[in-house]
Amino acid sequence: MGLTLSWLSVIILIPLAGLFLKSLELSPEQFWNILSSRRTLNALRVSFGLAFAAACVNLVMGSIIVWALVRYRFPGRRLFDAIVDVPFALPTAVAGVALTSLFAEKGWLGAPLAALGIKVAFTPLGIFVAMIFIGIPFVVRTVQPVLQDLDVEIEEAAGSLGASRWQTIIRVILPSLAPALLTGLALAFARAVGEYGSVIFIAGNLPNVSEIAPLLIVIRLSEFRYADATAIAVVMLVVSFVIIFAVNRLQRWAQSRIPVR
């Protein structure tokens, strides 16, 4: 127990404490002025807003992918299953360059989208796409083992008792998967909020338009404005912790409602 707490302190708590101690060098007025600046607020809005939207999309699409991988047998299933992990192993900068090339106006997907008047690269939509790309494995790998352990016989029993397919999904399957789904949502959101490498290439990085908060922190550090960087980092840390804590409590609540079999 003591070794665990010591290791946790060295790896996580001490670096985070250093961040808070650095921010204490700012007066409350200085702290507020930094955070209330238009550029900071817009950067935080882009990071948190698009990260949450991307996590919600990953929740839906990831669940569909898991269902196909677990419940069906089709040619290339193992290959498809392995491809899901590519964003885990791919260097983020490589992912950013690949997505930018793909969705640029002359790219394979960017060209037909541009013909429809949809510009992806160098816009907030590009950030959204990059966040979906890096977050999808978190939902799939969190939900997949839970669905594998869920007996098909339970679904068949619900059907034999007269439940429709939709009723079986809503009242039998989703309650069992809810804790894993919420965990996947939280992990995908956390990864997207802090993502840097795969986003900056496709974002365009226009201040107040497509600039993410992690990039603004790097810019402030390069300008030797350490106080600004620290204040933004503290806000990101606190907001992320509050959201993940809330999701964790919701996950526990959902877990407590699953009947013991």
C-alpha positions as MATLAB code, in Angstrom:
seq = 'MGLTLSWLSVIILIPLAGLFLKSLELSPEQFWNILSSRRTLNALRVSFGLAFAAACVNLVMGSIIVWALVRYRFPGRRLFDAIVDVPFALPTAVAGVALTSLFAEKGWLGAPLAALGIKVAFTPLGIFVAMIFIGIPFVVRTVQPVLQDLDVEIEEAAGSLGASRWQTIIRVILPSLAPALLTGLALAFARAVGEYGSVIFIAGNLPNVSEIAPLLIVIRLSEFRYADATAIAVVMLVVSFVIIFAVNRLQRWAQSRIPVR';
ca = [
       0.000    0.000    0.000;
       2.779    2.417    0.946;
       4.732    1.577   -2.215;
       1.600    2.144   -4.317;
       0.929    5.554   -2.795;
       4.586    6.555   -3.125;
       4.670    5.563   -6.790;
       1.363    7.347   -7.425;
       2.746   10.475   -5.772;
       5.972   10.475   -7.798;
       4.284    9.819  -11.134;
       1.078   11.864  -10.832;
       0.560   13.921   -7.681;
       3.922   15.708   -7.448;
       3.920   16.959  -11.082;
       0.333   18.154  -10.704;
       1.145   19.832   -7.398;
       4.029   21.631   -9.102;
       1.609   22.999  -11.672;
      -0.695   24.366   -8.984;
       2.210   25.829   -6.995;
       3.455   27.625  -10.111;
       0.015   29.118  -10.664;
       0.009   30.491   -7.113;
       2.617   33.004   -8.238;
      -0.242   34.776  -10.000;
      -2.550   37.144   -8.197;
      -6.287   36.377   -8.487;
      -6.665   39.381  -10.776;
      -3.842   38.246  -13.058;
      -5.258   34.713  -13.118;
      -8.713   35.970  -14.063;
      -7.402   38.344  -16.729;
      -5.506   35.520  -18.410;
      -8.481   33.185  -18.396;
     -11.048   35.759  -19.438;
      -9.107   36.848  -22.507;
     -10.975   36.163  -25.746;
      -8.246   33.957  -27.181;
      -8.055   31.739  -24.080;
     -11.821   31.310  -23.833;
     -12.099   30.397  -27.499;
      -9.231   27.899  -27.247;
     -10.860   26.217  -24.239;
     -14.216   26.179  -26.002;
     -12.722   24.508  -29.071;
     -10.840   21.897  -27.032;
     -13.594   20.911  -24.611;
     -16.536   21.362  -26.983;
     -15.092   19.365  -29.850;
     -13.621   16.743  -27.493;
     -17.036   16.100  -25.966;
     -18.718   15.969  -29.367;
     -16.054   13.568  -30.660;
     -16.412   11.365  -27.565;
     -20.195   11.161  -28.092;
     -19.711   10.166  -31.738;
     -17.154    7.569  -30.667;
     -19.613    6.236  -28.096;
     -22.195    5.500  -30.796;
     -19.864    4.372  -33.572;
     -17.640    2.425  -31.177;
     -20.656    0.519  -29.847;
     -21.684   -0.412  -33.390;
     -18.147   -1.615  -34.166;
     -18.041   -3.681  -30.976;
     -21.398   -5.235  -31.755;
     -20.227   -6.263  -35.225;
     -16.938   -7.678  -33.913;
     -18.495   -9.663  -31.072;
     -21.830  -10.827  -32.455;
     -20.944  -11.597  -36.075;
     -18.387  -13.708  -37.892;
     -17.302  -12.343  -41.270;
     -14.218  -12.553  -43.506;
     -11.439  -10.282  -42.289;
     -12.914   -9.887  -38.808;
      -9.561  -10.409  -37.081;
      -7.873   -7.918  -39.400;
     -10.646   -5.404  -38.779;
     -10.284   -6.014  -35.045;
      -6.554   -5.279  -35.231;
      -7.082   -2.101  -37.284;
      -9.055   -0.628  -34.379;
      -5.807   -0.432  -32.404;
      -3.906    1.512  -35.073;
      -4.534    4.932  -33.435;
      -2.979    3.502  -30.244;
       0.277    2.578  -31.954;
       0.497    5.290  -34.606;
       2.632    8.311  -33.640;
       0.275   11.252  -33.243;
       2.249   13.439  -35.635;
       2.009   10.736  -38.310;
      -1.725   10.525  -37.744;
      -1.996   14.302  -38.102;
      -0.068   14.360  -41.370;
      -2.072   11.423  -42.741;
      -5.423   13.008  -41.857;
      -4.357   16.350  -43.292;
      -3.303   14.751  -46.583;
      -6.526   12.752  -46.713;
      -8.874   15.663  -45.987;
      -7.012   18.473  -47.767;
      -8.901   20.058  -50.652;
      -7.018   17.842  -53.100;
      -6.985   14.767  -50.852;
      -8.849   11.511  -51.482;
     -11.710   12.432  -49.164;
     -11.181   16.194  -49.030;
     -11.709   16.693  -52.786;
     -15.247   15.213  -52.991;
     -16.186   16.947  -49.734;
     -14.855   20.264  -51.067;
     -17.012   19.771  -54.163;
     -19.992   19.616  -51.813;
     -18.857   22.814  -50.097;
     -17.518   21.030  -47.004;
     -13.989   21.992  -46.007;
     -12.423   19.743  -43.392;
      -8.683   20.414  -43.245;
      -7.636   23.620  -41.485;
     -11.064   24.130  -39.920;
     -12.656   23.123  -36.581;
     -14.216   20.202  -38.468;
     -10.703   18.892  -39.051;
     -10.043   19.003  -35.306;
     -13.276   17.088  -34.764;
     -12.209   14.390  -37.243;
      -8.769   14.032  -35.631;
     -10.324   13.697  -32.174;
     -12.667   10.970  -33.405;
      -9.729    9.126  -34.960;
      -7.627    9.028  -31.809;
     -10.555    8.335  -29.451;
     -12.388    5.436  -31.108;
     -10.137    2.632  -29.721;
     -10.861    3.674  -26.135;
     -14.583    2.978  -26.516;
     -14.116   -0.240  -28.496;
     -11.533   -1.786  -26.182;
     -13.493   -0.835  -23.055;
     -16.876   -2.172  -24.180;
     -15.713   -5.216  -26.159;
     -14.806   -7.533  -23.226;
     -18.033   -6.685  -21.395;
     -20.166   -7.551  -24.415;
     -18.194  -10.764  -24.928;
     -19.058  -11.804  -21.360;
     -22.736  -10.973  -21.818;
     -24.534  -14.253  -22.458;
     -26.509  -14.420  -25.675;
     -28.901  -16.678  -23.781;
     -30.135  -13.662  -21.838;
     -31.125  -11.960  -25.069;
     -32.771  -15.167  -26.291;
     -34.648  -15.474  -22.993;
     -35.918  -11.904  -23.324;
     -37.058  -12.660  -26.861;
     -38.808  -15.857  -25.795;
     -40.693  -13.872  -23.162;
     -42.088  -11.583  -25.822;
     -39.612   -8.691  -25.807;
     -38.982   -7.057  -29.142;
     -35.421   -6.569  -30.375;
     -35.547   -2.900  -29.447;
     -36.862   -3.692  -25.940;
     -34.086   -6.261  -25.483;
     -31.446   -3.675  -26.400;
     -32.890   -0.930  -24.181;
     -33.814   -3.010  -21.118;
     -31.321   -5.890  -21.182;
     -28.180   -5.058  -23.121;
     -27.667   -1.333  -22.529;
     -28.001   -1.482  -18.699;
     -25.305   -4.166  -18.620;
     -23.027   -2.181  -20.916;
     -23.682    1.229  -19.337;
     -20.650    1.289  -16.958;
     -18.282    0.250  -19.761;
     -19.863    2.744  -22.168;
     -19.406    5.583  -19.673;
     -15.812    4.547  -19.038;
     -15.125    4.521  -22.770;
     -16.768    7.929  -23.110;
     -14.607    9.382  -20.330;
     -11.388    7.906  -21.740;
     -12.122    9.099  -25.271;
     -12.980   12.571  -23.977;
      -9.845   12.801  -21.832;
      -7.627   11.711  -24.715;
      -9.242   14.190  -27.116;
      -8.958   17.152  -24.726;
      -5.227   16.665  -24.290;
      -4.469   15.652  -27.870;
      -1.831   17.752  -29.584;
       0.218   15.997  -32.271;
      -2.569   14.716  -34.491;
      -4.615   17.922  -34.204;
      -2.217   20.773  -34.913;
      -1.512   19.651  -38.505;
      -5.158   19.563  -39.549;
      -6.467   22.377  -37.352;
      -5.146   25.397  -39.204;
      -4.391   26.907  -35.788;
      -6.168   30.204  -36.384;
      -6.541   32.129  -33.106;
     -10.182   32.333  -31.928;
     -11.257   29.928  -34.692;
      -9.358   26.634  -34.773;
      -6.778   26.966  -32.039;
      -6.831   24.290  -29.328;
      -5.886   24.997  -25.720;
      -2.806   22.701  -25.668;
      -1.393   24.619  -28.646;
      -2.065   27.934  -26.908;
      -0.126   26.646  -23.889;
       2.833   25.771  -26.125;
       2.663   29.198  -27.780;
       2.679   30.949  -24.411;
       5.667   28.875  -23.296;
       7.560   29.760  -26.471;
       6.827   33.423  -25.743;
       8.193   32.937  -22.196;
       4.740   33.823  -20.809;
       4.851   31.030  -18.254;
       2.098   32.518  -16.106;
      -0.376   32.431  -18.980;
       0.556   28.857  -19.823;
       0.219   27.756  -16.201;
      -3.183   29.387  -15.758;
      -4.589   27.705  -18.882;
      -3.110   24.360  -17.857;
      -4.651   24.577  -14.386;
      -8.097   25.289  -15.796;
      -7.811   22.377  -18.227;
      -6.717   20.105  -15.412;
      -9.527   21.118  -13.064;
     -12.288   20.956  -15.684;
     -11.067   17.580  -16.972;
     -10.891   16.177  -13.446;
     -14.408   17.383  -12.600;
     -15.868   15.875  -15.783;
     -14.084   12.556  -15.361;
     -15.037   12.420  -11.679;
     -18.687   13.029  -12.580;
     -18.580   10.312  -15.239;
     -16.932    7.974  -12.751;
     -19.709    8.545  -10.221;
     -22.285    7.988  -12.946;
     -20.501    4.784  -13.897;
     -20.655    3.539  -10.303;
     -24.343    4.382  -10.153;
     -24.984    2.430  -13.344;
     -22.921   -0.477  -12.006;
     -24.981   -0.570   -8.810;
     -28.188   -0.920  -10.828;
     -27.033   -4.072  -12.601;
     -28.691   -7.057  -10.907;
     -26.286   -9.630   -9.476;
     -26.470  -12.838  -11.467;
];
